[in-house]
Tab-separated table of C-alpha atoms in Angstrom:
chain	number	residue	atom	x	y	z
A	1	UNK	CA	0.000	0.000	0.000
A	2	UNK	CA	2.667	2.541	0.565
A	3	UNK	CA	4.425	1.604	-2.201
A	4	UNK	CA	1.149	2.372	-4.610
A	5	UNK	CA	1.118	5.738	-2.732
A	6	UNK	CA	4.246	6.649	-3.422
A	7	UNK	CA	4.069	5.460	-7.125
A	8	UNK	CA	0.905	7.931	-7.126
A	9	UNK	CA	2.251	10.688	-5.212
A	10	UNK	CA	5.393	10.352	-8.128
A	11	UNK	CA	2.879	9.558	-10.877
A	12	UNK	CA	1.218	13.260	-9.775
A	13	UNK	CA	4.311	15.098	-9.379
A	14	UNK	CA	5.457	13.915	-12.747
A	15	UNK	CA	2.372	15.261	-13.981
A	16	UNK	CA	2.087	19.077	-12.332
A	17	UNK	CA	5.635	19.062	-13.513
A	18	UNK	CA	4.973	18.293	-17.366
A	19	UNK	CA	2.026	20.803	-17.290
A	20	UNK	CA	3.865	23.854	-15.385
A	21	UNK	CA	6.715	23.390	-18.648
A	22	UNK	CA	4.390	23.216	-20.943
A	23	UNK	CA	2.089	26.257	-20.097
A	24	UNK	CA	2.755	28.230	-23.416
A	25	UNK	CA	1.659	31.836	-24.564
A	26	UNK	CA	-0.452	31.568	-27.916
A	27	UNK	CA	-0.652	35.292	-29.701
A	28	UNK	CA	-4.001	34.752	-31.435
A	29	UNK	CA	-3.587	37.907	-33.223
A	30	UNK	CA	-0.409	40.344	-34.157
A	31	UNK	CA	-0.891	43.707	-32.982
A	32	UNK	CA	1.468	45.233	-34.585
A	33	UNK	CA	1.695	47.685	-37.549
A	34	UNK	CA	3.227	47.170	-40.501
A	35	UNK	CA	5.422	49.833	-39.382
A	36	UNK	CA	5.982	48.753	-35.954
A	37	UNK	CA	7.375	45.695	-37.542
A	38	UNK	CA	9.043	47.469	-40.061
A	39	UNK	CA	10.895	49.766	-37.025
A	40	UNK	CA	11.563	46.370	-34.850
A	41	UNK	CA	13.269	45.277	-38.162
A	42	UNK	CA	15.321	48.590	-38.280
A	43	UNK	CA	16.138	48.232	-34.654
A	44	UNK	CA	17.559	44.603	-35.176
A	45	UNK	CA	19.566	45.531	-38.020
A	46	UNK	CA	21.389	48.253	-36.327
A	47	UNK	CA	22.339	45.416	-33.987
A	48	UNK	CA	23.240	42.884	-36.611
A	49	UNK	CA	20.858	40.503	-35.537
A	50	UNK	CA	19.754	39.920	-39.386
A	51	UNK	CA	17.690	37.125	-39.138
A	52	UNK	CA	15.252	38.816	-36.563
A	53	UNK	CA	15.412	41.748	-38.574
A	54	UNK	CA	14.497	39.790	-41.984
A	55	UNK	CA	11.868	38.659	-39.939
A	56	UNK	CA	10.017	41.496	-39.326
A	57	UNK	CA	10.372	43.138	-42.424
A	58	UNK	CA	8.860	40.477	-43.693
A	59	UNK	CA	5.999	40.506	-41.128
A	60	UNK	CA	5.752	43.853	-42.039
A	61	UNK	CA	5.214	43.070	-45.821
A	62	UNK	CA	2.337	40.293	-44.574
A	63	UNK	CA	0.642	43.085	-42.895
A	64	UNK	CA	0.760	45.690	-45.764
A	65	UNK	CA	2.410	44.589	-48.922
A	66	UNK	CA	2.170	48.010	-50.189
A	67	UNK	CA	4.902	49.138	-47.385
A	68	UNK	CA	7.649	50.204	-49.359
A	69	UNK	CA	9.933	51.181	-47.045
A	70	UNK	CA	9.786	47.226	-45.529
A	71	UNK	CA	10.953	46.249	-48.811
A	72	UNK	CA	13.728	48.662	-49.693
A	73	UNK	CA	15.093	47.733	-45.685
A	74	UNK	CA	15.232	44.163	-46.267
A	75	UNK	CA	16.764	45.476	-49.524
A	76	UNK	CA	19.197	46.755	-47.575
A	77	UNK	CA	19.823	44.066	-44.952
A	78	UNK	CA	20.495	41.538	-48.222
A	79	UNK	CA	22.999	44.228	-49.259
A	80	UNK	CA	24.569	44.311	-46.402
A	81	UNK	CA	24.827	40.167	-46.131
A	82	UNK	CA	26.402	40.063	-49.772
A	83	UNK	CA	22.689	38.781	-51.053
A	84	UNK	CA	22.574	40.783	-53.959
A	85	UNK	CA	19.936	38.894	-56.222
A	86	UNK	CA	17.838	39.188	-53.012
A	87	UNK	CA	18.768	42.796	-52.473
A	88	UNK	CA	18.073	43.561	-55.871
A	89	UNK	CA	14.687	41.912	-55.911
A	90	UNK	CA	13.579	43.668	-53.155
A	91	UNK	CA	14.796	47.420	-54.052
A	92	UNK	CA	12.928	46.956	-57.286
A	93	UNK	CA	9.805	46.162	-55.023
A	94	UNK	CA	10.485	49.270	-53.289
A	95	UNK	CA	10.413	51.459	-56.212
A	96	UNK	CA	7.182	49.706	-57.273
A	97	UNK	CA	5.292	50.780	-54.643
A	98	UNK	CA	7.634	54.125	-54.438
A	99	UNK	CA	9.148	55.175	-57.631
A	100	UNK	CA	10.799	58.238	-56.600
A	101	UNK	CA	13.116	56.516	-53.691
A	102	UNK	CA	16.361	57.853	-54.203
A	103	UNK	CA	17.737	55.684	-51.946
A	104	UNK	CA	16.178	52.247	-53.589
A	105	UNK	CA	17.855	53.641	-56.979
A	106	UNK	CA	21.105	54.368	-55.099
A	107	UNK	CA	21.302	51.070	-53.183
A	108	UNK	CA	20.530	49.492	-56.765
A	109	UNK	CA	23.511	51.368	-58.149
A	110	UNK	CA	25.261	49.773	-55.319
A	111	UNK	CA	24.379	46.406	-55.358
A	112	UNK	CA	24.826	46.564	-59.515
A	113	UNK	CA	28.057	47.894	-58.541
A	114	UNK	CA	28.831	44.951	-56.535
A	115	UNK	CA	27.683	42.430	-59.404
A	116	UNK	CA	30.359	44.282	-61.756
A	117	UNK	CA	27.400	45.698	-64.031
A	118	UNK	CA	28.354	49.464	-64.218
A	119	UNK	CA	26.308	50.095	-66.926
A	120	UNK	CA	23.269	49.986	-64.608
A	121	UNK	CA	24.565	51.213	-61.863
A	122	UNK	CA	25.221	54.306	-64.100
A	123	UNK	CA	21.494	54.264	-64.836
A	124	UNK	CA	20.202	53.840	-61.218
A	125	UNK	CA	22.766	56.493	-59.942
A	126	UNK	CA	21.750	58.702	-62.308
A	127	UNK	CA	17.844	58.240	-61.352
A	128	UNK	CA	19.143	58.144	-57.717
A	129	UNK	CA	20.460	61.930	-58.426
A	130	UNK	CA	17.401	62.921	-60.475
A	131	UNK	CA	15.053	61.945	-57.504
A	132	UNK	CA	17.413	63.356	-54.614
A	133	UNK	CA	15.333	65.981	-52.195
A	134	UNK	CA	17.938	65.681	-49.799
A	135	UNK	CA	21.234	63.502	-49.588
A	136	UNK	CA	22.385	63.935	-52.810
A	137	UNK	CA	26.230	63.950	-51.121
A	138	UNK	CA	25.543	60.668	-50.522
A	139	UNK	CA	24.771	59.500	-54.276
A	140	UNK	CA	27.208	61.744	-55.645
A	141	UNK	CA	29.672	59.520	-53.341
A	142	UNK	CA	28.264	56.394	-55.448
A	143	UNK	CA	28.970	57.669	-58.692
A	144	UNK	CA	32.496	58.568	-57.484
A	145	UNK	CA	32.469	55.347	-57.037
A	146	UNK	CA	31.313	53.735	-60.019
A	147	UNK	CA	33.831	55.881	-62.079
A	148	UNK	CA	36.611	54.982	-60.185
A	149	UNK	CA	35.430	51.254	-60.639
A	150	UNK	CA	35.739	52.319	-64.128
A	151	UNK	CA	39.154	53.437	-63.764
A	152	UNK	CA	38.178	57.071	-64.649
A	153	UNK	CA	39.993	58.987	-61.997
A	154	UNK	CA	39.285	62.316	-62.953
A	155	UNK	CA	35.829	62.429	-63.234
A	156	UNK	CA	35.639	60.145	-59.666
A	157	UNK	CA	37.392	63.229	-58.120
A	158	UNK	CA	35.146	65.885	-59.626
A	159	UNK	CA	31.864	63.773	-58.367
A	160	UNK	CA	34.086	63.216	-54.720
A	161	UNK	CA	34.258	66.996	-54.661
A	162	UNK	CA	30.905	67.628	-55.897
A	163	UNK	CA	30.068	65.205	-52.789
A	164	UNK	CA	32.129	67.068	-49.967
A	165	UNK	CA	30.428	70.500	-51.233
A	166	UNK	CA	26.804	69.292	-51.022
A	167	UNK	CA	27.498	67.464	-47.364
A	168	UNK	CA	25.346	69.082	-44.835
A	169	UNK	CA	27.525	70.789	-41.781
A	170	UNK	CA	27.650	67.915	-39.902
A	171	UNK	CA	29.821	65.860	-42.395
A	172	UNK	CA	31.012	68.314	-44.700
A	173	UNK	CA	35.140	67.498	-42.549
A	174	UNK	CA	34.418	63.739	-43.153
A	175	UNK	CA	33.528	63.901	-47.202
A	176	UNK	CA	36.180	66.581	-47.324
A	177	UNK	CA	38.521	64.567	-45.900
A	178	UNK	CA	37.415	61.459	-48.168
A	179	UNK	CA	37.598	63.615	-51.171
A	180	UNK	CA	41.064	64.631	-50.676
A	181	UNK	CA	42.395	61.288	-49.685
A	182	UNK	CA	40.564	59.657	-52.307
A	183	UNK	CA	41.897	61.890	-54.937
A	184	UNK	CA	45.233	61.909	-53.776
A	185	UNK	CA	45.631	58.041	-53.950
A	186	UNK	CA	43.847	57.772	-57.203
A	187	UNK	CA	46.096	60.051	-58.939
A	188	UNK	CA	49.313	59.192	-56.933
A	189	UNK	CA	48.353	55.697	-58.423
A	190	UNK	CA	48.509	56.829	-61.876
């Protein structure tokens, strides 16, 4: 008799045991935004932590597949990770749903850059430029860039210095300081 007590006192135990590890929290329903998602993405990327980041762009694109900015950030996390097909995919989704993105046609221009195709990256660049409202240091800095990938020195220069000119304040001493470098090693290479 104490033997099947203490088998059922075990037997029990065993039991509250299995259920308190297996109590589990079910979300029934996401309530988050597209752009919550979209910003938890952002925030993970900043960190590195791309797969939880790919994540919620992607949750972000299930809640509003219209959200371009979802797909030109996971654009830019596959850029980042040396996924350029994938990058690439998803830039040109971000231009669908936003066709004046200057910085979908930039990161383009990049990632073309990166595939050795400087034809288009001339041609995204370029719309990049057209597009610009603001940060047009930055894409000026890609099409230095490109032309120096194109082994035409002089005209990288004159698109570095164009750069360091249209740099806002508070970078103006770093693209400066790029241009001159920059310039100095591509003609000292010459």
């Amino acid at each position: 008799m104490i033997k099947k007590r203490l088998f059922t006192k075990i037997l029990m135990m065993l039991f509250l045991a299995a259920q308190m590890g297996c109590v589990r929290f079910i979300i029934l329903h996401d309530t988050l935004t597209a752009e919550e998602h979209n910003d938890l993405g952002v925030a993970y990327l900043k960190e590195k932590e791309f797969e939880a980041a790919e994540k919620e762009f992607k949750r972000a694109i299930k809640k509003d597949r219209y959200y371009w900015l979802a797909y030109y950030n996971i654009g830019t996390l596959y850029l980042q990770i040396n996924k350029e097909k994938e990058a690439e995919h998803y830039f040109y989704k971000a231009i669908v749903y936003n066709h004046e993105c200057a910085d979908a046609y930039n990161n383009l221009a990049l990632t073309e850059l990166k595939q050795d195709d400087i034809r288009h990256a001339f041609y995204f660049i370029k719309l990049a430029l057209e597009y610009a409202k603001e940060g047009r240091y930055r894409y000026l800095d890609t099409l230095a860039t490109i032309y120096e990938k194109e082994s035409n020195h002089e005209e990288a220069c004159k698109a570095l210095h164009a750069s360091s000119e249209a740099a806002p304040e508070t970078e103006k001493e770093a693209y400066q300081s790029r241009y001159k470098q920059k310039c100095t090693k591509l003609f000292s290479n010459d």
